[in-house]
XYZ file of C-alpha atoms in Angstrom:
327
model
C 88.024 91.009 97.189
C 91.485 90.855 95.600
C 90.551 93.470 93.018
C 89.189 95.751 95.743
C 92.352 95.318 97.795
C 94.562 96.665 95.026
C 92.145 99.118 93.434
C 92.458 101.959 95.944
C 96.272 102.107 96.286
C 96.846 101.674 92.535
C 94.357 104.371 91.526
C 95.652 106.685 94.262
C 99.246 106.352 93.013
C 98.116 106.937 89.417
C 96.159 110.018 90.530
C 99.202 111.520 92.274
C 101.314 110.897 89.164
C 98.636 112.443 86.922
C 98.412 115.511 89.183
C 102.144 116.171 88.831
C 101.990 115.616 85.061
C 99.123 118.118 84.929
C 101.378 120.712 86.548
C 104.120 120.193 83.998
C 102.506 119.661 80.600
C 100.536 122.090 78.461
C 101.095 124.458 75.574
C 104.450 125.109 77.254
C 106.198 122.237 79.021
C 107.429 123.376 82.414
C 110.618 122.168 84.062
C 110.336 119.870 87.040
C 112.360 122.411 89.011
C 109.701 125.062 88.306
C 106.986 122.659 89.470
C 108.766 121.810 92.708
C 109.704 125.411 93.415
C 106.161 126.623 92.752
C 104.898 124.150 95.336
C 107.627 124.437 97.968
C 109.513 127.715 97.569
C 107.555 130.012 95.257
C 109.374 132.935 93.629
C 106.797 135.497 92.378
C 109.348 136.906 89.919
C 109.909 133.600 88.125
C 107.587 133.285 85.110
C 107.855 129.505 84.986
C 106.793 129.228 88.626
C 104.007 131.756 88.076
C 102.622 129.580 85.272
C 102.488 126.578 87.576
C 101.261 128.396 90.689
C 98.558 130.625 89.241
C 97.360 128.707 86.173
C 98.081 124.999 86.354
C 97.786 124.386 90.099
C 94.212 125.715 90.469
C 93.324 123.967 87.212
C 94.662 120.652 88.512
C 92.882 120.968 91.873
C 89.672 121.922 90.091
C 89.941 118.869 87.815
C 90.311 116.603 90.869
C 87.272 118.153 92.574
C 85.087 118.107 89.469
C 86.013 114.568 88.470
C 85.177 113.319 91.956
C 81.996 115.408 92.108
C 80.524 114.230 88.817
C 81.502 110.585 89.427
C 80.026 110.396 92.934
C 76.832 112.163 91.863
C 76.443 109.593 89.074
C 76.997 106.693 91.476
C 74.414 108.119 93.892
C 71.790 108.575 91.177
C 72.359 105.063 89.846
C 71.980 103.655 93.344
C 68.790 105.442 94.391
C 66.984 105.062 91.051
C 68.172 101.513 90.246
C 69.071 102.943 86.858
C 72.404 101.636 85.496
C 72.774 104.439 82.945
C 71.851 107.378 85.164
C 74.164 110.384 85.137
C 73.724 114.019 86.160
C 74.324 115.026 82.541
C 72.032 112.465 80.944
C 69.236 113.305 83.397
C 69.324 117.028 82.623
C 70.778 118.143 85.970
C 73.906 119.617 84.389
C 71.855 121.446 81.756
C 69.610 122.821 84.482
C 72.682 124.134 86.279
C 73.883 125.602 82.989
C 70.576 127.418 82.587
C 71.021 128.909 86.051
C 74.482 130.123 85.031
C 73.090 131.640 81.826
C 70.569 133.631 83.854
C 73.349 134.851 86.155
C 75.419 136.005 83.158
C 72.352 137.744 81.726
C 71.958 139.709 84.956
C 75.663 140.487 85.426
C 78.322 140.423 82.713
C 81.029 139.591 85.262
C 79.358 137.642 88.074
C 81.179 136.625 91.248
C 81.955 132.935 91.866
C 79.310 132.933 94.596
C 76.641 134.242 92.228
C 77.590 131.576 89.693
C 77.274 128.845 92.310
C 73.869 130.102 93.464
C 72.568 130.247 89.891
C 73.944 126.796 89.160
C 72.302 125.367 92.277
C 68.928 126.887 91.480
C 68.953 125.512 87.942
C 70.093 122.079 89.081
C 67.451 122.087 91.817
C 64.675 122.399 89.238
C 65.987 119.367 87.339
C 66.489 117.307 90.480
C 63.010 118.148 91.738
C 61.438 117.018 88.474
C 63.511 113.821 88.373
C 62.671 113.057 92.000
C 58.948 113.633 91.578
C 58.818 111.384 88.544
C 61.122 108.626 89.851
C 59.199 108.469 93.142
C 56.269 107.084 91.156
C 56.969 103.367 91.123
C 55.329 102.815 87.743
C 57.684 105.352 86.210
C 60.776 105.124 88.348
C 61.424 101.439 87.734
C 61.903 102.111 84.012
C 65.423 103.330 83.171
C 64.309 104.074 79.622
C 61.641 106.522 80.760
C 63.967 108.237 83.204
C 66.616 108.694 80.515
C 64.022 109.980 78.033
C 62.816 112.464 80.637
C 66.397 113.539 81.253
C 67.040 113.945 77.530
C 63.919 116.077 77.190
C 64.891 118.244 80.172
C 68.453 118.573 78.909
C 67.333 119.684 75.451
C 64.756 122.073 76.887
C 67.200 123.724 79.299
C 69.948 123.889 76.676
C 67.568 125.591 74.211
C 66.580 128.194 76.812
C 70.243 128.762 77.739
C 71.208 129.323 74.106
C 68.236 131.661 73.617
C 69.354 133.708 76.616
C 72.898 133.716 75.243
C 71.705 135.107 71.922
C 69.246 137.574 73.440
C 71.803 139.097 75.808
C 74.807 138.677 73.475
C 76.587 136.248 75.805
C 78.101 134.011 73.142
C 81.700 134.505 74.225
C 80.891 134.219 77.924
C 78.682 131.141 77.609
C 80.577 129.145 74.963
C 82.999 127.933 77.622
C 80.165 126.629 79.809
C 78.457 124.852 76.917
C 81.547 122.863 75.845
C 83.063 122.439 79.314
C 86.657 122.834 80.435
C 89.070 123.851 83.170
C 91.040 126.546 81.347
C 89.529 129.498 83.217
C 89.686 128.159 86.769
C 91.006 130.516 89.435
C 91.826 130.399 93.136
C 88.791 132.575 93.923
C 86.452 130.038 92.315
C 88.070 127.143 94.174
C 87.730 128.906 97.525
C 83.982 129.147 96.950
C 83.428 125.683 95.487
C 85.799 123.498 97.518
C 83.752 123.462 100.782
C 80.561 122.588 98.892
C 82.087 119.648 97.036
C 83.779 118.477 100.232
C 80.424 118.463 102.060
C 78.861 116.569 99.152
C 81.635 113.943 99.123
C 81.552 113.408 102.895
C 77.750 113.271 102.922
C 77.689 110.738 100.092
C 80.191 108.530 101.921
C 78.148 108.695 105.139
C 74.911 107.745 103.395
C 76.519 105.062 101.215
C 75.441 102.048 103.376
C 71.813 103.148 103.067
C 72.184 103.605 99.305
C 73.370 99.988 99.122
C 70.159 98.873 100.821
C 68.042 101.061 98.561
C 69.727 99.668 95.452
C 68.413 96.250 96.529
C 64.844 97.533 96.526
C 62.578 99.589 98.749
C 61.257 96.451 100.454
C 64.725 95.493 101.639
C 65.360 98.975 103.036
C 61.970 99.100 104.784
C 62.440 95.640 106.312
C 65.655 96.908 107.931
C 63.962 99.972 109.380
C 65.100 102.494 106.767
C 62.983 105.125 105.044
C 63.510 104.988 101.246
C 62.116 108.457 100.587
C 64.395 109.993 103.214
C 67.406 108.250 101.698
C 66.473 109.543 98.231
C 65.974 113.088 99.513
C 69.363 113.182 101.241
C 71.049 111.626 98.221
C 69.497 114.186 95.876
C 70.734 116.952 98.184
C 74.284 115.658 97.886
C 73.871 115.247 94.110
C 72.808 118.896 94.008
C 75.929 119.968 95.905
C 78.251 117.853 93.771
C 76.784 118.372 90.297
C 75.795 122.011 90.838
C 79.244 122.959 92.135
C 81.013 121.033 89.373
C 78.983 122.701 86.624
C 79.685 126.103 88.187
C 83.398 125.348 87.828
C 83.748 123.681 84.432
C 80.421 123.798 82.593
C 77.878 121.201 81.515
C 80.070 118.115 81.128
C 78.251 114.779 80.887
C 79.109 111.067 80.983
C 81.666 111.057 83.838
C 78.966 109.913 86.237
C 77.996 107.179 83.781
C 81.435 105.822 82.920
C 83.205 105.856 86.275
C 80.751 103.917 88.516
C 80.522 101.102 85.942
C 84.321 100.781 85.786
C 84.536 100.905 89.574
C 81.865 98.243 90.122
C 83.781 95.880 87.826
C 86.707 95.986 90.259
C 85.089 96.311 93.690
C 81.524 95.047 93.380
C 78.179 96.700 94.127
C 78.576 97.692 97.773
C 78.169 101.475 97.783
C 80.312 101.782 100.886
C 83.174 101.153 98.454
C 81.599 102.266 95.174
C 81.162 105.894 96.232
C 84.703 106.621 97.537
C 86.188 104.548 94.714
C 84.130 106.514 92.167
C 85.416 109.770 93.623
C 89.016 108.586 93.395
C 88.742 107.143 89.885
C 86.626 110.075 88.679
C 89.357 112.479 89.785
C 91.971 110.420 87.897
C 89.773 110.207 84.795
C 89.138 113.944 84.599
C 92.742 114.951 85.321
C 93.896 112.692 82.468
C 91.199 114.118 80.173
C 92.352 117.624 81.079
C 95.965 116.753 80.250
C 94.857 115.276 76.927
C 92.923 118.463 76.131
C 96.186 120.413 76.181
C 98.320 117.910 74.259
C 96.064 116.884 71.358
C 96.561 120.061 69.300
C 99.005 122.406 71.060
C 99.175 125.360 71.498
C 95.365 125.249 71.081
C 93.209 123.415 73.589
C 90.559 120.835 72.845
C 87.608 121.350 75.237
C 87.729 118.733 77.983
C 83.984 118.214 77.645
C 84.472 117.125 74.028
C 87.057 114.515 75.038
C 84.803 113.129 77.774
C 81.859 112.963 75.349
C 83.936 111.138 72.712
C 84.671 108.487 75.335
C 81.214 108.546 76.919
C 78.978 108.068 73.878
C 80.516 104.729 72.802
C 80.409 103.633 76.448
C 76.679 104.426 76.602
C 76.068 102.486 73.387
C 78.035 99.573 74.821
C 75.849 99.536 77.931
C 72.734 99.534 75.731
C 74.102 96.625 73.704
C 74.920 94.683 76.887
C 71.321 94.993 77.946
C 71.570 97.692 80.633
C 68.319 99.124 79.341
């Protein structure tokens, strides 16, 4: 209880600090006066304020949205599948969304943000449908190993098709960004399209969180309290689709955020999803904003893809969970 009491205000303060640092630091370090002026009294003729307003501000907001989206989708999947190492990336959902984006780029060399979102959703929907159909079989769904193996197979299959499409339609430059993942190309137009979808996903996940807690205790517990497990799973998968599909449409096929964040959160606040889901969103936003800052500072003026940084952290974390007996 004590950990939970301090977790939310501490992480919130750290997130606010990280957001301001994200506006200042990069290949060029901005002045604090430029940051404050860009937010409060923007001068379109000032290059320093333009850098903050048009490049770093949408990038920072996008990092907050994506970090929260991936983290909450991971927490939801872990809750409804009773799989402690579930993640939208490990289960192939992100790769499915990436395949949808590849098809959109093959059709149009310069697709609109809306077209990218639709393609991402369609690709993610295929992965989610397959995962849901398989996990709904009790003999299969109770085995985290089998679910992860299925996700790995789907991820590899979708990634291979995406790369084939990239080669066939000469999309290497366009698709490289989506394969490695990052926030460098975010724009206000993209955020206007994606923000409502992620907001709906976050609010929906918070509303359904008490039922996810019951489901994580077993279908029998949920049924005994008058709940319908299949309905809970269906609604949860819908919100996962909104969160993961929108996040991939913004920054590419980044994995492991949904694996790392819920485990860290549960250490501090327990296993009640009424707290796990909002806490995952808050900590996921902090995690991804910090990863985005690191991507700019590791080898300036070049940028290290944010997806690479997250993977470097995520792979040892996955191995640690395996060693601890999560499988």
